[in-house]
CSV table of C-alpha atoms and ligand atoms in Angstrom, one decimal:
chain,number,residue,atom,x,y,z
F,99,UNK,CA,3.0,20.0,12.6
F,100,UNK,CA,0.7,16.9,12.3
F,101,UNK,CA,-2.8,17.6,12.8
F,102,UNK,CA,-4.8,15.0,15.2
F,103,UNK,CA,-7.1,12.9,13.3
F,104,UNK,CA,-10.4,12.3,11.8
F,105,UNK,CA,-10.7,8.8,13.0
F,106,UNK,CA,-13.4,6.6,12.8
F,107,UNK,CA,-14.6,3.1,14.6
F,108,UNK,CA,-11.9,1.6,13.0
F,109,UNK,CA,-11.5,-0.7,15.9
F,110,UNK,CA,-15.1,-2.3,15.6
F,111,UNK,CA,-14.4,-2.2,11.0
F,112,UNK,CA,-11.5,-4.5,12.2
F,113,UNK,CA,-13.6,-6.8,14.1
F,114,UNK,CA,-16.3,-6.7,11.4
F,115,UNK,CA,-14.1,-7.2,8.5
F,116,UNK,CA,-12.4,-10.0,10.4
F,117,UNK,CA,-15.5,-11.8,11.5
F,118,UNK,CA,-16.7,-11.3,7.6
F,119,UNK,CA,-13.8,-12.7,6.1
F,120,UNK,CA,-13.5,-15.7,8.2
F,121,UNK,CA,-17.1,-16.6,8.2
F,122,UNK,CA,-17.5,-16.5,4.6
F,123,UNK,CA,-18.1,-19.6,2.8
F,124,UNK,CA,-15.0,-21.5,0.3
F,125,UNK,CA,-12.2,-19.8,0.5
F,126,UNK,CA,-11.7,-17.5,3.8
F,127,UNK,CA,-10.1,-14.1,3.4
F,128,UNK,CA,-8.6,-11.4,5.6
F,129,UNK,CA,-8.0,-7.7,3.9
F,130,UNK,CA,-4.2,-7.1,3.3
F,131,UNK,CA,-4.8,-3.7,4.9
F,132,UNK,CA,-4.8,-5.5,8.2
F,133,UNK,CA,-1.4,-6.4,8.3
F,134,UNK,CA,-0.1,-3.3,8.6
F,135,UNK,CA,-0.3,-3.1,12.6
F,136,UNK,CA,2.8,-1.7,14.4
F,137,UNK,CA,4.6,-4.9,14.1
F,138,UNK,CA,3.4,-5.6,10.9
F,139,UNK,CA,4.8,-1.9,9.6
F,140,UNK,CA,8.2,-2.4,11.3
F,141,UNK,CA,8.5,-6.2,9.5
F,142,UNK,CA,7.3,-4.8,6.0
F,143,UNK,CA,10.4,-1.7,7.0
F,144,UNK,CA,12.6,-5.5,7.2
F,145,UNK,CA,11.2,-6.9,3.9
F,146,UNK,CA,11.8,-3.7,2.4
F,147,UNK,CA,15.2,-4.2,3.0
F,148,UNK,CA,15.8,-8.0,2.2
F,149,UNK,CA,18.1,-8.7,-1.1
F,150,UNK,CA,15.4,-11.0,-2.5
F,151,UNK,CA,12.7,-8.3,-2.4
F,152,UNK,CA,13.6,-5.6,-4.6
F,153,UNK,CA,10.8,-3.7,-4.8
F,154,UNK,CA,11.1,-0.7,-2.3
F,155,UNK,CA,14.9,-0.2,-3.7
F,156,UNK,CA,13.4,0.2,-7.1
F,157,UNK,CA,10.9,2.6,-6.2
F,158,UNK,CA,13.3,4.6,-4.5
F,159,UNK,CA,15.8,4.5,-7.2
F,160,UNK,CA,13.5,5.8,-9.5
F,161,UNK,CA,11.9,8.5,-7.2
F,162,UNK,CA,15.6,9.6,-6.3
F,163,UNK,CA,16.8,9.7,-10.1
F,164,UNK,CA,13.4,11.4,-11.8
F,165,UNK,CA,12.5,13.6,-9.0
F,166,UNK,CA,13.5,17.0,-10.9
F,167,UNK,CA,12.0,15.6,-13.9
F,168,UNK,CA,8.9,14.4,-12.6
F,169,UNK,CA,8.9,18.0,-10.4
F,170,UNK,CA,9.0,19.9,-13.5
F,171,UNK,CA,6.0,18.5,-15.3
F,172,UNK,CA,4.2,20.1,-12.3
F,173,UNK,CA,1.6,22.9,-12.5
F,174,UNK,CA,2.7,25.4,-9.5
F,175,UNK,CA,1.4,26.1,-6.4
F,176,UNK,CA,0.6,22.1,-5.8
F,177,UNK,CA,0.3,20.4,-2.3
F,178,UNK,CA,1.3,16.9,-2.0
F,179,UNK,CA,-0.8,14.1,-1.1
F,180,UNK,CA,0.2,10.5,-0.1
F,181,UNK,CA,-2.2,7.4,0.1
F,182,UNK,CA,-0.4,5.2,2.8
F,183,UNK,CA,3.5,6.4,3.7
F,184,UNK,CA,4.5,3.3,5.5
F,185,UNK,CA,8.1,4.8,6.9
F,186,UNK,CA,7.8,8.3,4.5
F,187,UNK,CA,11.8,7.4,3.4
F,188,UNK,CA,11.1,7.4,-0.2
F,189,UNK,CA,9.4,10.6,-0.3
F,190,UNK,CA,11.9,12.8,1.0
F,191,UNK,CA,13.2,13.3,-2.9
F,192,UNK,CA,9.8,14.2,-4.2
F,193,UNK,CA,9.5,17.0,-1.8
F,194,UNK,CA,12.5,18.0,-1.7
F,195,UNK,CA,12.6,18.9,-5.4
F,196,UNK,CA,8.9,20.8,-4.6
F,197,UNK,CA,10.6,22.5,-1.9
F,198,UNK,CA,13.6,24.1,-4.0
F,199,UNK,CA,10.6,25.3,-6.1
F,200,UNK,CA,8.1,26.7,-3.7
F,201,UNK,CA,7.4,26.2,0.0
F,202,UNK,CA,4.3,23.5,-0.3
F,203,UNK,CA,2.4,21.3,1.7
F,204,UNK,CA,2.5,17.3,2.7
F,205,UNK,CA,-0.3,15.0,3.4
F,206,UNK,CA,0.2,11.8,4.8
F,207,UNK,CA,-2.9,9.4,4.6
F,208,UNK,CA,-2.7,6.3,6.4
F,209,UNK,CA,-4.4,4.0,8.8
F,210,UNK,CA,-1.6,3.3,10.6
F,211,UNK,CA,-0.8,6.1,13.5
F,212,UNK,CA,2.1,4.7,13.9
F,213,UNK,CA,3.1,4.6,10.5
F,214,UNK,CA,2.1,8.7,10.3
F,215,UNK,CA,4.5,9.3,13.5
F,216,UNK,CA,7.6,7.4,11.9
F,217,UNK,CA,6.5,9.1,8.5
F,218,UNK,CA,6.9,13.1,10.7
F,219,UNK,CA,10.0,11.9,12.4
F,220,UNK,CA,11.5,11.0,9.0
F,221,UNK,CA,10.3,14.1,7.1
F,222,UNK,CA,9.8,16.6,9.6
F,223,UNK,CA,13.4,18.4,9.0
F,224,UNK,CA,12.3,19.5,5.1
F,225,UNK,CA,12.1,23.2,5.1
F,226,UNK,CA,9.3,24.8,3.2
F,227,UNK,CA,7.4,21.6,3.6
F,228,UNK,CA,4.6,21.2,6.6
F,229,UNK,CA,3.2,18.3,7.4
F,230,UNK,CA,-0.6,17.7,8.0
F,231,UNK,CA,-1.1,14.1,8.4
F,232,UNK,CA,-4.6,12.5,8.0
F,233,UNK,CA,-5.0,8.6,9.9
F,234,UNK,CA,-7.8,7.5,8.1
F,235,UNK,CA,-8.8,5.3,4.7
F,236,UNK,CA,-7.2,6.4,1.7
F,237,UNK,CA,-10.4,8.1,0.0
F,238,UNK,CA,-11.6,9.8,3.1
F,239,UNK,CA,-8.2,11.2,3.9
F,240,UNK,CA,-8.0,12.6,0.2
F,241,UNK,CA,-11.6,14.1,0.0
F,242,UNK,CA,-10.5,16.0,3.7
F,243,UNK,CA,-7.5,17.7,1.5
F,244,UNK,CA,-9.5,18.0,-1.7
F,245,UNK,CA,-11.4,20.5,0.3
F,246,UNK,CA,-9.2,22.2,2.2
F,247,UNK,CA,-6.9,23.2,-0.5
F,248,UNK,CA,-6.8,27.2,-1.8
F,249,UNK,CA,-8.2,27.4,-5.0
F,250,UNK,CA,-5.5,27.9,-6.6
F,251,UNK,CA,-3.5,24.7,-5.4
F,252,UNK,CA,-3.4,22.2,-7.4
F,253,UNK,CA,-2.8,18.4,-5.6
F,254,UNK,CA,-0.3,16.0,-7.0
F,255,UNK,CA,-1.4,12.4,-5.1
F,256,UNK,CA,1.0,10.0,-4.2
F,257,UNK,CA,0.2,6.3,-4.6
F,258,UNK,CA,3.6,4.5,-4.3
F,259,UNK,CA,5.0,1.0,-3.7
F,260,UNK,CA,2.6,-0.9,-6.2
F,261,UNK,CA,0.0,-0.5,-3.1
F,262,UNK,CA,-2.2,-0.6,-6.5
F,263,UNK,CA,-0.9,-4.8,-7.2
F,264,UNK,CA,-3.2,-5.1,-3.6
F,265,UNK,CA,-6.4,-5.2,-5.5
F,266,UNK,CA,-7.8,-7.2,-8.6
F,267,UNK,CA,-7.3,-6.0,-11.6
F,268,UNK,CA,-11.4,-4.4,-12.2
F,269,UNK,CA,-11.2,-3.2,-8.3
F,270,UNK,CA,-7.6,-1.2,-9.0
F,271,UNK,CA,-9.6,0.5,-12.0
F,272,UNK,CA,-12.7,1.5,-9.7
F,273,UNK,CA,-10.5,2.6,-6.8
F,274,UNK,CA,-8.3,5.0,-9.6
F,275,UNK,CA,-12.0,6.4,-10.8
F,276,UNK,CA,-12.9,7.3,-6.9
F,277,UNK,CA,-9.5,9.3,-6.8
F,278,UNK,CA,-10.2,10.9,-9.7
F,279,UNK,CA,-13.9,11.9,-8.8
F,280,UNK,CA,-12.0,13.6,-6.0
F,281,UNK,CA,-9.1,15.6,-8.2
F,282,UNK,CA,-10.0,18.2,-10.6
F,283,UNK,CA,-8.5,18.2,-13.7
F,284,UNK,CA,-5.1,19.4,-13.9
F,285,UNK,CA,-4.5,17.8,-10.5
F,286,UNK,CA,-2.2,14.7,-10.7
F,287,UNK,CA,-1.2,10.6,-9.5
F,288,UNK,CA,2.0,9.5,-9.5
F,289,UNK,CA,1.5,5.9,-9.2
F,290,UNK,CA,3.8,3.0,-8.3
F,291,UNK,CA,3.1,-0.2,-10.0
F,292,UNK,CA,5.4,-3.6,-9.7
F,293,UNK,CA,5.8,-5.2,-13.4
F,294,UNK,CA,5.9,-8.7,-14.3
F,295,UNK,CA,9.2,-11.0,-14.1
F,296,UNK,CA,10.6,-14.2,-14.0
F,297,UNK,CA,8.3,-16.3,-11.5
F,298,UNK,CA,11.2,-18.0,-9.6
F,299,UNK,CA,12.4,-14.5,-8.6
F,300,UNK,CA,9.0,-13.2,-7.5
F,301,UNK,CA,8.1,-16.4,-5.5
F,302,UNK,CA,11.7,-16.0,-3.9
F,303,UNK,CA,11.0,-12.0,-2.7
F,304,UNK,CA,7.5,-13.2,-1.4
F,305,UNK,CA,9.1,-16.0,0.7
F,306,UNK,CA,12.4,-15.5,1.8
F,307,UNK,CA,14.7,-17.3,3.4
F,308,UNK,CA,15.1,-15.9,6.8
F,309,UNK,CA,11.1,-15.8,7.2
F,310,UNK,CA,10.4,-12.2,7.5
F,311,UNK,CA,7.5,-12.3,5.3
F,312,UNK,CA,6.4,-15.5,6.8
F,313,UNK,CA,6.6,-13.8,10.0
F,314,UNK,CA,5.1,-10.7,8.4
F,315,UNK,CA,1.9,-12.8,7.2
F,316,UNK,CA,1.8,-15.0,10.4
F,317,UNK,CA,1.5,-11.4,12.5
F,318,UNK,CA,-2.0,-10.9,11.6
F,319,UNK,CA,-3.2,-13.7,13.0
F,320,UNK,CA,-1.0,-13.1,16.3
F,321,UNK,CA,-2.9,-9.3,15.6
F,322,UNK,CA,-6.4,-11.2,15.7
F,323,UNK,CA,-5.3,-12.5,19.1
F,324,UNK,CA,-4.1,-9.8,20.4
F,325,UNK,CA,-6.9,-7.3,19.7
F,326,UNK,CA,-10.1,-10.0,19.6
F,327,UNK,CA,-8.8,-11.7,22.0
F,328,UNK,CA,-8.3,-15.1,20.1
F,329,UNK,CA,-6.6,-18.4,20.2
F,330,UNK,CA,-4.5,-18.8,17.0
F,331,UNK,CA,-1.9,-21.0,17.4
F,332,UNK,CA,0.9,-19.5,15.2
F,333,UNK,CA,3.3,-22.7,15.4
F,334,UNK,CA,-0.5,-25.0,13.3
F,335,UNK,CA,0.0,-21.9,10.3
F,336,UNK,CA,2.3,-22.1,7.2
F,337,UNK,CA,3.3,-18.9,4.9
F,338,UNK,CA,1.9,-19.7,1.6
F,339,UNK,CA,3.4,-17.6,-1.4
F,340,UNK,CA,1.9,-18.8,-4.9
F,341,UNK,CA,1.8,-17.5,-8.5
F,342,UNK,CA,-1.6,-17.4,-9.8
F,343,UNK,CA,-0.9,-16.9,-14.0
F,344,UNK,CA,-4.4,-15.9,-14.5
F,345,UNK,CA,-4.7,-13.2,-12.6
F,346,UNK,CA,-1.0,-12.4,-12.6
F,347,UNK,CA,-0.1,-12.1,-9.2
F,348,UNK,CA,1.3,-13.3,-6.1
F,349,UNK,CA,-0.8,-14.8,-3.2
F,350,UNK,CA,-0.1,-15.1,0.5
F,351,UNK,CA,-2.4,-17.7,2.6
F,352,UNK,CA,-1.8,-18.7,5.7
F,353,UNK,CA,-2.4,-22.6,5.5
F,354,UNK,CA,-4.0,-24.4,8.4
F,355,UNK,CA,-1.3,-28.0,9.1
F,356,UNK,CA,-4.2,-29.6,10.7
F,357,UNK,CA,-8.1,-29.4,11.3
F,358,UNK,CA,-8.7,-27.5,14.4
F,359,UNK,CA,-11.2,-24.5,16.1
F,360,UNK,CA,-9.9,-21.1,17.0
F,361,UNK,CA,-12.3,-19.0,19.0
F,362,UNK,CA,-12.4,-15.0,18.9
F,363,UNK,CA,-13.8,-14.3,22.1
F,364,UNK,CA,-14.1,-10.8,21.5
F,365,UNK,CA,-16.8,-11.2,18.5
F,366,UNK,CA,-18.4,-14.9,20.0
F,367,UNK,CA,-16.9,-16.5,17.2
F,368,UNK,CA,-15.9,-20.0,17.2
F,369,UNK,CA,-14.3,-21.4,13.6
F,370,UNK,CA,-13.7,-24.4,12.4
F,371,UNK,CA,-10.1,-24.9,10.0
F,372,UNK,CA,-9.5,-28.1,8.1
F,373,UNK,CA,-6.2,-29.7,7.6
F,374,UNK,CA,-4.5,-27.8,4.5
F,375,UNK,CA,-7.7,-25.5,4.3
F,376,UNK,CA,-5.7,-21.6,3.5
F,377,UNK,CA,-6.7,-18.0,4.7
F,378,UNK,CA,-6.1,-16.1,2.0
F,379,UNK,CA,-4.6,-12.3,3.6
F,380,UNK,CA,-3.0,-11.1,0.3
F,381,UNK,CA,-2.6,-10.3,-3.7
F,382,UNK,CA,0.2,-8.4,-5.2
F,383,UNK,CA,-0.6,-7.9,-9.2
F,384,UNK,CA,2.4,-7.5,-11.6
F,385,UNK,CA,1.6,-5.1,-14.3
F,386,UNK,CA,2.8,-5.3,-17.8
F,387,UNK,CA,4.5,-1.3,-18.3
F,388,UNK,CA,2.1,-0.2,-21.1
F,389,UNK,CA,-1.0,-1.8,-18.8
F,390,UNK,CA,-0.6,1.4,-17.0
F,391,UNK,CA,-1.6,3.9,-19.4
F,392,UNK,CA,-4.4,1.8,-19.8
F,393,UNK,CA,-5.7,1.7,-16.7
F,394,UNK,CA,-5.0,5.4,-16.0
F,395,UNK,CA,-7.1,6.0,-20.1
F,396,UNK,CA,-10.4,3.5,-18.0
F,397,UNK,CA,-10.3,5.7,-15.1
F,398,UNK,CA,-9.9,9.4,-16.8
F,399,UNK,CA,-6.2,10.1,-16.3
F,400,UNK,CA,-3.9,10.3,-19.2
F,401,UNK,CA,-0.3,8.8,-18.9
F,402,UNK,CA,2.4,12.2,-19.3
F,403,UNK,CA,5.4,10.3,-18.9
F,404,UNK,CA,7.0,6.8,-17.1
F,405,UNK,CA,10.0,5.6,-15.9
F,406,UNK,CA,11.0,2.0,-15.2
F,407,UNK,CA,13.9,0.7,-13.4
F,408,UNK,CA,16.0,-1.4,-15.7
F,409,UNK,CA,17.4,-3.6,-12.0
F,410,UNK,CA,13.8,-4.2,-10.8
F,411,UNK,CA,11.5,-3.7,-13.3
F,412,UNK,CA,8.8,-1.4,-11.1
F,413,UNK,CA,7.3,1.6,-13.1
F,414,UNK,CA,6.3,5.3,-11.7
F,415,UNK,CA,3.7,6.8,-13.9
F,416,UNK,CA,2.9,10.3,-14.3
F,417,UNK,CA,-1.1,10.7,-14.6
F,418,UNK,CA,-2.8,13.9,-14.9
F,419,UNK,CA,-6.5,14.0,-14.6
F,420,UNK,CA,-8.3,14.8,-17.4
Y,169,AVJ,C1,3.5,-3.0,0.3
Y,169,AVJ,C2,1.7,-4.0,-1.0
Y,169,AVJ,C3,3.7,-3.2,-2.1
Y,169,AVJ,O1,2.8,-6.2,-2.5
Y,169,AVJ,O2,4.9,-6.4,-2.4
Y,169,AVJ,C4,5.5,-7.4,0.7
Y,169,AVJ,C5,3.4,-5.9,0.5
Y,169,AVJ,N1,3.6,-8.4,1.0
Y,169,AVJ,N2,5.7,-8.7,1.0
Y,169,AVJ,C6,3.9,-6.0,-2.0
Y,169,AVJ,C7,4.2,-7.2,0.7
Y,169,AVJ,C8,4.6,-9.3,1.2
Y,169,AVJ,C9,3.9,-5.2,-0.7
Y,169,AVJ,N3,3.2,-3.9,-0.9
C-alpha cells in the first residue's frame, strides 16, 4: 500500500529556489536536490552502476553483510523510516532481516514520486513489511511518521548513500539536530557517509568517461527548460568535477564556454553568463570514519557501532538518540 501524499507547492519552491540561486550575486548556485527529476533518478540508477563510482556497491555491500547485526542492536517493535530511497534496492536487506523478526512497517520519504513508485515496485513483494510512502521534504515526511507511530514503536531512520556529504560540514550537523528533535530517545539513524580517498579516484567517479554524470549534471538545466520554460543551451555548458581540500569535498558546476543570456520565461527572468563563469549544482563531503561519531556526539546521538567497507571505504553508522 502507498498512501497518496502530503504534497506541497513544490512546483512554485522549484521556481523560487531556481530564480534565488541564479540571481544571487558571485558565485550562482542551484540546490543538488533538484537534480533528482525523473531523468535525473534513472541517470543517478546508471552512475550507481559505473566501475569508477563505487559508492552505491559499497553501501550495499555493507547493508547486505551487517544487516543481522545491525538488526539485532534494535529495540523491538520499530518501524522503518527512509529519508530519500532513490530505487529502494539497497533496503531490501534491512527489512528483510526486520521482517524475520516481526512484521513492521516502511516509510519511504522522498521528493521524487517517481522515485517512491520505483522504490514500491522494488519492495512491495517483502512480507510482513507495508509500505506507506510519504513525497515530501525529508523533515516533514519524518515529523508525519513521528506522529503516527503507536507508542510503543520505536523508529529506526534511514539516511543512506552519503546523502549527508550533500551539505557543508556545520549544515550536516544542524540537519542531524532537526532529526533528532523529531526522534525520541531510544529511536535510531543509520547513516551512510562516503570517507575520504585518494583524489585521482574520487575526481574519476565524479566524471567518468562515458559522461553519465556529465549528463546527469547537464539534466538540470535541460529540467529548468523544461519546467520554466527556458532557453539553456546544453551543447554552451561543461561538467565541472573539482576537489576542494578545504572543505574536503567534491564539486559539480556547470561551466558557461561563452558569455551569453538565457531567459526563464516562466519566472520573467533574463540572465546574463560570462565566458568560464560556473553554476555551482553540487557538494559531496568525504568524511574521515571517526568524524562520524563526532558529528552524531554535536547533534545528540551516540555512535553504537560502524562498519566500513575495506573496497570502497564508505561507513554505515549506528546512532541512537540519546
Ligand atoms: C546521491 C548524493 C550520494 O554525492 O555521490 C553522484 C550524488 N552526484 N554523482 C554523491 C552524485 C554525482 C551522490 N549522492
Amino acid at each position: 500500500m502507498l498512501q497518496q501524499p502530503q504534497h506541497a507547492e513544490t512546483s512554485s519552491g522549484f521556481a523560487a529556489d531556481i530564480c534565488a540561486g541564479l540571481t544571487r550575486s558571485g558565485q550562482k548556485e542551484l540546490p543538488s536536490k533538484y537534480l533528482y527529476d525523473e531523468v535525473g533518478s534513472a541517470l543517478f540508477e546508471a552512475i550507481s552502476v559505473l566501475p569508477e563510482y563505487g559508492l552505491t556497491r559499497a553501501d550495499v555491500r555493507l547493508l547486505q553483510r551487517h544487516a543481522p547485526d545491525i538488526v539485532s542492536r534494535l529495540p523491538l517493535p520499530v518501524i522503518v523510516a527512509e529519508l530519500g530511497t532513490g530505487s529502494g534496492k539497497k533496503t531490501r536487506w534491512l527489512l528483510e532481516a526486520i521482517a524475520r523478526r516481526r512484521p513492521s512497517c516502511y516509510c519511504p520519504i522522498e521528493i521524487s514520486r517517481s522515485a517512491l513508485a520505483m522504490c514500491r515496485r522494488e519492495l512491495g513483494d517483502i512480507e510482513a513489511i507495508s509500505i506507506v510512502g510519504y513525497e515530501g521534504e525529508y523533515l516533514e515526511g519524518l515529523a508525519q511518521v513521528a506522529a503516527r507511530r503507536r507508542s510503543d514503536e520505536h523508529l529506526l531512520v534511514l539516511f543512506l548513500g552519503s546523502t549527508i556529504g550533500n551539505f557543508e560540514r556545520p549544515a550536516a550537523v544542524e540537519f542531524l539536530r532537526e532529526v533528532r528533535r523529531i526522534l525520541r530517545t531510544g529511536d535510531s539513524l543509520l547513516l551512510g557517509a562516503d570517507l575520504e580517498k585518494p583524489v585521482a579516484q574520487l575526481l574519476a567517479a565524479y566524471d567518468d568517461p562515458l559522461g553519465i554524470t556529465a549528463a546527469f549534471n547537464l539534466n538540470l538545466l535541460a529540467r529548468i527548460n523544461r519546467e520554466l520554460d527556458a532557453d539553456f543551451m546544453l551543447p554552451r555548458f561543461r561538467h565541472l568535477a573539482r576537489y576542494n581540500p578545504v572543505a574536503r569535498s567534491i564539486e559539480m558546476h556547470l561551466r558557461s564556454i561563452c558569455t551569453q543570456t538565457v531567459i526563464l520565461r516562466a519566472v520573467g527572468l533574463a540572465l546574463t553568463l560570462h565566458e568560464g563563469e560556473t553554476i555551482w549544482t553540487e557538494s559531496c563531503h568525504k568524511y574521515a570514519a571517526d568524524e562520524v561519531p563526532e558529528l552524531a556526539t554535536k547533534a545528540g546521538f551516540h555512535c553504537e557501532a560502524q562498519w566500513v567497507d575495506q573496497e570502497w571505504p564508505f561507513a554505515e553508522s549506528l546512532l541512537f538518540a540519546v
